[in-house]
Coordinates of C-alpha atoms and ligand atoms in Angstrom, one line a residue:
M748 CA 0.1 0.2 0.2
A749 CA 1.3 3.4 -1.1
W750 CA 0.5 7.4 -1.1
A751 CA 1.1 8.5 -4.8
P752 CA 1.7 12.6 -4.6
D753 CA 0.6 14.2 -8.0
D754 CA 2.6 17.6 -7.4
E755 CA 5.8 18.4 -5.5
R756 CA 3.4 19.5 -3.0
G757 CA 2.0 16.4 -1.7
W758 CA -1.3 16.6 -2.6
P759 CA -3.5 15.7 -4.8
G760 CA -2.7 12.4 -4.8
H761 CA -4.2 8.9 -4.4
V762 CA -3.4 5.2 -2.9
E763 CA -1.9 2.2 -4.8
L764 CA -3.1 -0.5 -3.7
L765 CA -2.1 -4.7 -5.2
D766 CA -5.3 -6.5 -5.6
Q767 CA -4.8 -9.0 -2.5
T768 CA -8.1 -11.2 -4.5
R769 CA -5.9 -11.5 -7.1
L770 CA -3.1 -13.2 -6.2
P771 CA -1.1 -15.0 -6.4
H772 CA -1.6 -15.2 -10.0
E773 CA -2.1 -12.4 -11.3
T774 CA -0.4 -8.6 -10.1
V775 CA -2.4 -5.7 -10.5
V776 CA -2.4 -2.3 -9.2
L777 CA -6.0 0.0 -7.9
R778 CA -4.8 3.4 -8.2
L779 CA -7.4 4.8 -6.2
S780 CA -8.7 8.6 -5.3
D781 CA -12.1 8.2 -5.0
V782 CA -13.5 7.9 -1.2
L783 CA -16.3 5.3 -2.6
E784 CA -13.6 3.3 -4.5
I785 CA -11.4 3.2 -1.2
R786 CA -14.8 1.1 0.9
D787 CA -14.8 -0.8 -2.1
A788 CA -12.0 -2.2 -2.3
I789 CA -11.4 -2.3 1.8
R790 CA -14.9 -3.9 2.2
R791 CA -14.3 -6.3 -1.1
L792 CA -10.8 -7.2 0.6
A793 CA -8.7 -5.6 -2.3
V794 CA -6.9 -4.6 0.4
R795 CA -7.2 -6.2 4.0
G796 CA -5.6 -7.3 7.6
A797 CA -6.3 -4.9 10.1
P798 CA -2.6 -2.6 10.1
V799 CA -3.4 -1.9 6.4
I800 CA -6.7 -1.4 6.6
G801 CA -6.0 1.3 9.1
I802 CA -2.8 2.9 6.9
T803 CA -5.6 2.8 4.1
A804 CA -8.3 4.9 6.1
A805 CA -5.5 7.1 7.2
F806 CA -4.6 8.0 3.3
G807 CA -8.0 7.4 2.4
L808 CA -9.0 10.5 4.2
V809 CA -6.3 12.9 2.5
A810 CA -7.4 11.8 -0.5
G811 CA -11.0 12.2 0.2
V812 CA -10.5 15.6 1.3
Q813 CA -7.6 17.4 -0.4
A814 CA -10.0 18.4 -3.3
H815 CA -12.4 20.5 -0.8
T816 CA -10.3 23.1 1.0
G817 CA -12.5 25.9 0.0
S818 CA -13.8 27.3 3.2
A819 CA -13.1 26.0 6.4
A820 CA -16.7 25.0 7.1
A821 CA -17.2 23.1 3.5
F822 CA -13.7 21.2 4.4
A823 CA -15.4 19.9 7.8
A824 CA -18.8 18.2 6.0
R825 CA -16.3 16.9 3.9
L826 CA -14.2 15.5 6.7
A827 CA -16.4 14.3 8.1
H828 CA -19.0 12.8 4.7
V829 CA -15.4 10.6 3.8
D830 CA -14.1 10.0 7.0
E831 CA -18.4 7.9 7.8
R832 CA -17.8 6.5 4.7
L833 CA -14.1 5.1 5.4
R834 CA -15.1 3.7 9.0
T835 CA -18.0 2.1 8.1
S836 CA -16.5 0.1 5.7
R837 CA -15.4 -2.7 7.9
P838 CA -16.6 -4.1 11.5
T839 CA -13.6 -5.6 13.0
A840 CA -10.4 -4.5 12.5
V841 CA -9.9 -1.6 15.1
N842 CA -6.9 0.3 13.5
L843 CA -9.9 1.3 11.2
G844 CA -11.3 3.9 13.3
W845 CA -7.7 4.0 15.6
A846 CA -6.1 5.4 12.2
L847 CA -9.0 8.0 11.7
D848 CA -8.9 9.2 15.4
R849 CA -5.2 9.5 15.0
C850 CA -5.9 11.7 12.1
R851 CA -9.0 13.5 13.4
A852 CA -7.0 14.5 16.4
A853 CA -4.1 15.9 14.1
I854 CA -6.0 18.3 12.4
T855 CA -7.1 19.8 16.1
G856 CA -7.8 23.7 16.3
C857 CA -6.3 23.8 12.6
R858 CA -8.6 26.9 10.7
E859 CA -6.6 26.5 7.2
P860 CA -8.1 23.5 5.3
G861 CA -4.9 23.7 2.9
S862 CA -2.7 22.9 6.2
A863 CA -5.2 20.5 7.8
V864 CA -4.5 18.1 4.9
D865 CA -1.1 18.7 5.3
R866 CA -1.6 17.5 8.6
L867 CA -3.7 14.7 7.6
L868 CA -1.1 13.6 4.9
A869 CA 1.6 13.6 7.2
E870 CA 0.0 12.0 10.4
A871 CA -1.1 8.7 7.2
H872 CA 2.4 9.1 6.8
A873 CA 3.9 9.0 10.5
I874 CA 1.2 5.4 11.1
R875 CA 2.5 3.9 8.0
A876 CA 6.7 4.2 9.5
E877 CA 5.4 3.7 13.0
D878 CA 4.0 0.5 11.7
E879 CA 6.6 -1.2 10.0
A880 CA 8.4 0.1 13.3
A881 CA 6.3 -1.7 15.3
C882 CA 7.0 -4.8 12.8
A883 CA 10.5 -5.1 12.9
A884 CA 10.4 -5.1 17.1
M885 CA 7.3 -7.3 17.1
G886 CA 9.8 -9.6 15.1
R887 CA 13.0 -8.7 17.8
H888 CA 9.9 -9.6 20.6
A889 CA 9.1 -13.1 20.0
L890 CA 12.1 -14.4 18.4
P891 CA 13.0 -16.5 21.8
L892 CA 9.5 -18.2 21.3
L893 CA 10.9 -19.8 18.0
R894 CA 13.4 -22.6 17.9
S895 CA 15.5 -23.7 15.2
G896 CA 14.3 -26.9 13.6
G897 CA 10.7 -25.8 15.2
C898 CA 6.7 -25.7 13.8
Y899 CA 5.0 -24.2 13.7
L900 CA 1.2 -23.0 12.7
T901 CA -0.1 -20.0 11.3
H902 CA -3.9 -19.0 10.5
C903 CA -5.1 -16.5 7.9
N904 CA -2.2 -14.1 6.4
T905 CA -0.2 -11.6 9.0
G906 CA 2.5 -11.0 6.2
R907 CA 3.7 -8.1 4.3
L908 CA 0.2 -7.3 2.5
V909 CA -1.4 -6.5 5.4
A910 CA 1.2 -3.9 7.4
A911 CA 4.1 -1.5 6.2
G912 CA 6.3 -3.9 7.6
I913 CA 6.9 -7.4 8.0
G914 CA 3.8 -8.0 9.2
T915 CA 2.5 -9.5 12.2
A916 CA 2.6 -12.7 13.6
F917 CA 4.6 -13.9 9.8
G918 CA 6.6 -10.7 10.5
V919 CA 8.2 -13.5 13.9
F920 CA 8.7 -16.0 10.8
V921 CA 10.3 -13.6 8.8
S922 CA 12.8 -12.1 11.4
G923 CA 12.8 -16.1 12.0
Q924 CA 14.7 -16.4 9.2
H925 CA 16.9 -13.4 9.3
A926 CA 18.0 -14.9 12.4
G927 CA 19.5 -17.8 10.8
L928 CA 17.3 -20.1 12.2
D929 CA 15.3 -22.8 10.7
L930 CA 11.5 -23.0 10.6
T931 CA 8.1 -24.6 8.1
V932 CA 5.5 -23.0 9.1
Y933 CA 2.1 -24.9 8.7
A934 CA -0.6 -22.1 7.4
G935 CA -4.3 -23.1 7.5
E936 CA -6.3 -22.5 3.6
V937 CA -8.9 -20.2 5.2
R938 CA -12.1 -20.8 3.8
P939 CA -14.0 -19.2 2.4
L940 CA -11.8 -16.7 1.0
L941 CA -9.0 -19.1 1.0
Q942 CA -6.0 -15.9 2.4
G943 CA -3.8 -18.8 3.8
S944 CA -3.7 -20.7 0.6
R945 CA -3.5 -17.6 -2.5
L946 CA -1.1 -15.2 -0.3
T947 CA 0.1 -17.0 3.1
A948 CA 1.6 -19.8 1.2
F949 CA 2.5 -17.4 -2.0
E950 CA 4.7 -15.4 0.8
L951 CA 6.1 -18.3 2.2
R952 CA 7.5 -19.5 -0.7
E953 CA 8.4 -15.8 -1.9
R954 CA 10.4 -15.5 1.2
G955 CA 11.9 -18.9 1.1
I956 CA 10.3 -20.4 4.2
P957 CA 9.8 -24.3 4.3
G958 CA 5.7 -25.0 4.5
Y959 CA 2.3 -26.6 3.8
L960 CA -1.1 -25.5 3.7
L961 CA -3.7 -27.5 5.7
P962 CA -6.8 -28.1 5.1
D963 CA -8.6 -25.6 8.1
G964 CA -10.8 -29.2 9.0
A965 CA -7.0 -30.2 9.8
A966 CA -5.5 -27.8 11.9
G967 CA -6.8 -30.6 14.8
A968 CA -5.1 -33.6 13.2
L969 CA -2.1 -31.7 13.4
L970 CA -1.3 -29.9 16.4
Q971 CA -2.7 -33.5 18.1
S972 CA 0.7 -35.4 16.4
G973 CA 2.9 -33.3 18.3
R974 CA 3.9 -31.9 15.4
I975 CA 4.0 -28.1 16.0
E976 CA 6.0 -26.2 18.6
G977 CA 3.7 -23.4 18.6
V978 CA 1.0 -21.3 16.6
F979 CA 1.5 -17.7 16.2
V980 CA -2.1 -15.8 14.8
G981 CA -2.6 -11.9 14.0
A982 CA -5.7 -9.7 15.5
D983 CA -7.9 -8.3 14.7
R984 CA -9.2 -6.3 17.8
I985 CA -7.7 -7.4 21.6
A986 CA -10.0 -6.1 24.1
A987 CA -9.3 -4.7 27.1
N988 CA -8.8 -7.8 28.8
G989 CA -7.2 -10.0 26.4
D990 CA -10.0 -11.5 24.8
T991 CA -9.0 -11.6 20.5
A992 CA -11.1 -11.3 17.2
N993 CA -9.1 -12.7 14.7
K994 CA -9.7 -15.1 11.5
I995 CA -12.9 -17.4 12.2
G996 CA -11.4 -20.5 12.4
T997 CA -8.6 -19.1 14.7
Y998 CA -11.1 -20.1 18.4
A999 CA -10.7 -23.8 17.6
I1000 CA -7.2 -23.7 17.2
A1001 CA -6.4 -21.8 20.2
E1002 CA -8.4 -24.3 21.7
L1003 CA -7.1 -27.5 20.4
A1004 CA -3.5 -26.4 21.0
R1005 CA -4.7 -25.8 24.9
A1006 CA -5.8 -29.6 24.6
G1007 CA -2.3 -30.2 22.5
G1008 CA -0.3 -28.2 25.1
V1009 CA 1.1 -26.4 22.4
P1010 CA 1.7 -22.4 23.0
F1011 CA -0.2 -19.9 21.3
H1012 CA 0.8 -16.3 20.4
V1013 CA -0.7 -13.4 19.0
V1014 CA 0.9 -10.9 17.4
A1015 CA -0.3 -7.6 17.0
P1016 CA 0.8 -3.8 17.5
T1017 CA -0.7 -2.0 20.6
S1018 CA -3.0 -0.1 17.6
T1019 CA -5.1 -3.3 17.2
I1020 CA -6.4 -3.3 21.8
D1021 CA -9.4 -1.4 22.4
P1022 CA -8.9 -0.5 26.2
T1023 CA -12.6 0.8 25.7
L1024 CA -14.2 -2.7 24.9
S1025 CA -13.6 -4.7 28.5
D1026 CA -13.9 -8.0 27.0
G1027 CA -14.6 -9.9 24.0
S1028 CA -18.1 -10.3 23.9
L1029 CA -18.4 -6.7 22.7
I1030 CA -16.1 -6.9 19.5
P1031 CA -19.0 -6.3 16.7
I1032 CA -18.0 -9.5 14.4
E1033 CA -18.6 -8.9 10.8
Q1034 CA -21.0 -11.1 8.7
R1035 CA -20.0 -12.0 5.9
P1036 CA -22.5 -12.5 2.2
A1037 CA -22.9 -15.5 1.6
D1038 CA -22.9 -16.4 -1.8
E1039 CA -18.8 -15.9 -0.4
V1040 CA -19.7 -20.0 0.7
L1041 CA -22.4 -21.2 -1.5
T1042 CA -19.9 -19.5 -4.3
F1043 CA -16.4 -20.3 -5.7
R1044 CA -15.2 -18.8 -8.5
G1045 CA -18.5 -18.0 -9.5
T1046 CA -19.4 -21.5 -9.2
S1047 CA -22.3 -22.9 -6.9
V1048 CA -20.9 -25.2 -4.7
G1049 CA -24.1 -25.7 -2.8
P1050 CA -28.1 -25.2 -3.4
D1051 CA -28.7 -21.9 -4.8
G1052 CA -30.4 -19.5 -1.4
F1053 CA -29.3 -22.1 0.7
A1054 CA -29.0 -20.1 4.3
V1055 CA -25.6 -19.6 5.6
W1056 CA -24.1 -18.1 8.6
N1057 CA -20.4 -17.1 7.7
P1058 CA -18.6 -15.1 10.2
A1059 CA -15.6 -13.8 9.0
F1060 CA -13.9 -13.3 12.7
D1061 CA -14.6 -15.2 15.7
V1062 CA -13.3 -13.9 19.8
T1063 CA -10.5 -16.5 21.7
P1064 CA -11.1 -15.7 25.2
A1065 CA -7.5 -15.0 26.4
R1066 CA -7.5 -17.8 28.9
L1067 CA -6.0 -19.4 25.8
I1068 CA -3.7 -17.0 24.6
S1069 CA -0.1 -17.9 26.1
G1070 CA 1.4 -14.0 25.6
I1071 CA 0.6 -11.5 23.1
V1072 CA 3.5 -10.1 21.3
T1073 CA 3.1 -6.0 20.4
E1074 CA 5.8 -3.2 19.4
R1075 CA 6.0 -3.1 23.4
G1076 CA 6.8 -6.6 24.7
I1077 CA 5.1 -9.6 25.4
A1078 CA 2.4 -9.0 27.2
R1079 CA 1.0 -12.3 29.8
A1080 CA -1.7 -12.9 31.8
P1081 CA -2.8 -10.8 33.7
F1082 CA -3.7 -9.9 30.1
G1083 CA -6.1 -6.3 31.6
P1084 CA -2.8 -4.7 33.5
A1085 CA -0.9 -6.2 30.8
L1086 CA -2.0 -4.4 28.1
A1087 CA -2.8 -1.4 29.6
S1088 CA 1.0 -0.8 30.3
H1089 CA 1.8 -2.0 27.3
L1090 CA -0.6 1.1 25.1
S1091 CA 0.6 3.2 28.4
S1092 CA 4.7 3.2 27.6
Ligands
LIG1393 O1 -10.9 -10.2 6.3 P1 -9.2 -10.7 6.4 O2 -9.0 -11.4 5.6 O3 -8.9 -8.5 6.7 O4 -9.0 -10.9 7.9 C1 -7.7 -10.2 8.5 C2 -7.2 -11.4 10.1 O5 -8.2 -11.9 10.3 C3 -5.6 -11.0 9.8 O6 -5.3 -12.3 10.7 C4 -5.7 -10.2 11.2 O7 -6.0 -9.2 10.0 C5 -4.1 -10.0 11.7 S1 -3.3 -9.4 9.8 C6 -2.0 -8.3 10.5

């Protein structure tokens, strides 16, 4: 994800996104400056994964307001409109609202629309740069959790496609690789949108990290086999008590990891922690359209019109989590005070 300025002042410009729905077989770059197109790209998962959704929203705010610098009142109205369009594009990843709040806070008291756009753009760049640094720091903190020769399981896609840097959970494997560790990564395929097979397997191959792809239903047998030494997953929203929303299927893996005595770690920047929600029952869970389950690439794979339950995320209770790795270190139970201290340091 990149911001492409169209003039030397840095704006007007547009966001450039690698369309993740076309990977791994096609490389299509989207160039978007229209807020409805950016919202649509987030909704249909052309850009996806909590950190990069936040970064895209931050630059999307700039894209949406940059041409509306006439009067302060018109600018404020446009800002509210664009904010609402982006904020409601997906409900679970808290990084989206977090990034928009942070950008808006950066222009508090700014009365001149032109300088407000400059400040919004600077804030979006800062969010992006901080995310890149956070990825590297999380990778460093998690290194002691790895062993050369070890096999690890991950779920969904958490690499460089979803962040400004090496990624969150996937970034841990990259940092292990950079440290010379010999790792094997098992990746679930992640029905129905196949973020695991289309994106994680693709990134593993690109990085030269040995791995296996497994059907989601094989995770239990794999964890039972004793082959896996640790599970690393990302997060879309972490409640104040450590309960963690992540891609559907994560909770089942966490229960199975507990049953098999396998450590289960969440890796996410502090921007994914939502201190306003006391526990995971309050996290909004996105329901996705039925046709994602009833069809595959346009081919029907179920009875037309059959009822579908298609939550995009589930919530793993904090009691199943061995540690939460953020850019500030590894939070351990009790997660409430540990996460609060990560947020305040
Ligand atoms: O629906 P998606 O593909 O956006 O879901 C993404 C995930 O669940 C990721 O695991 C999560 O955002 C962490 S990405 C660093």
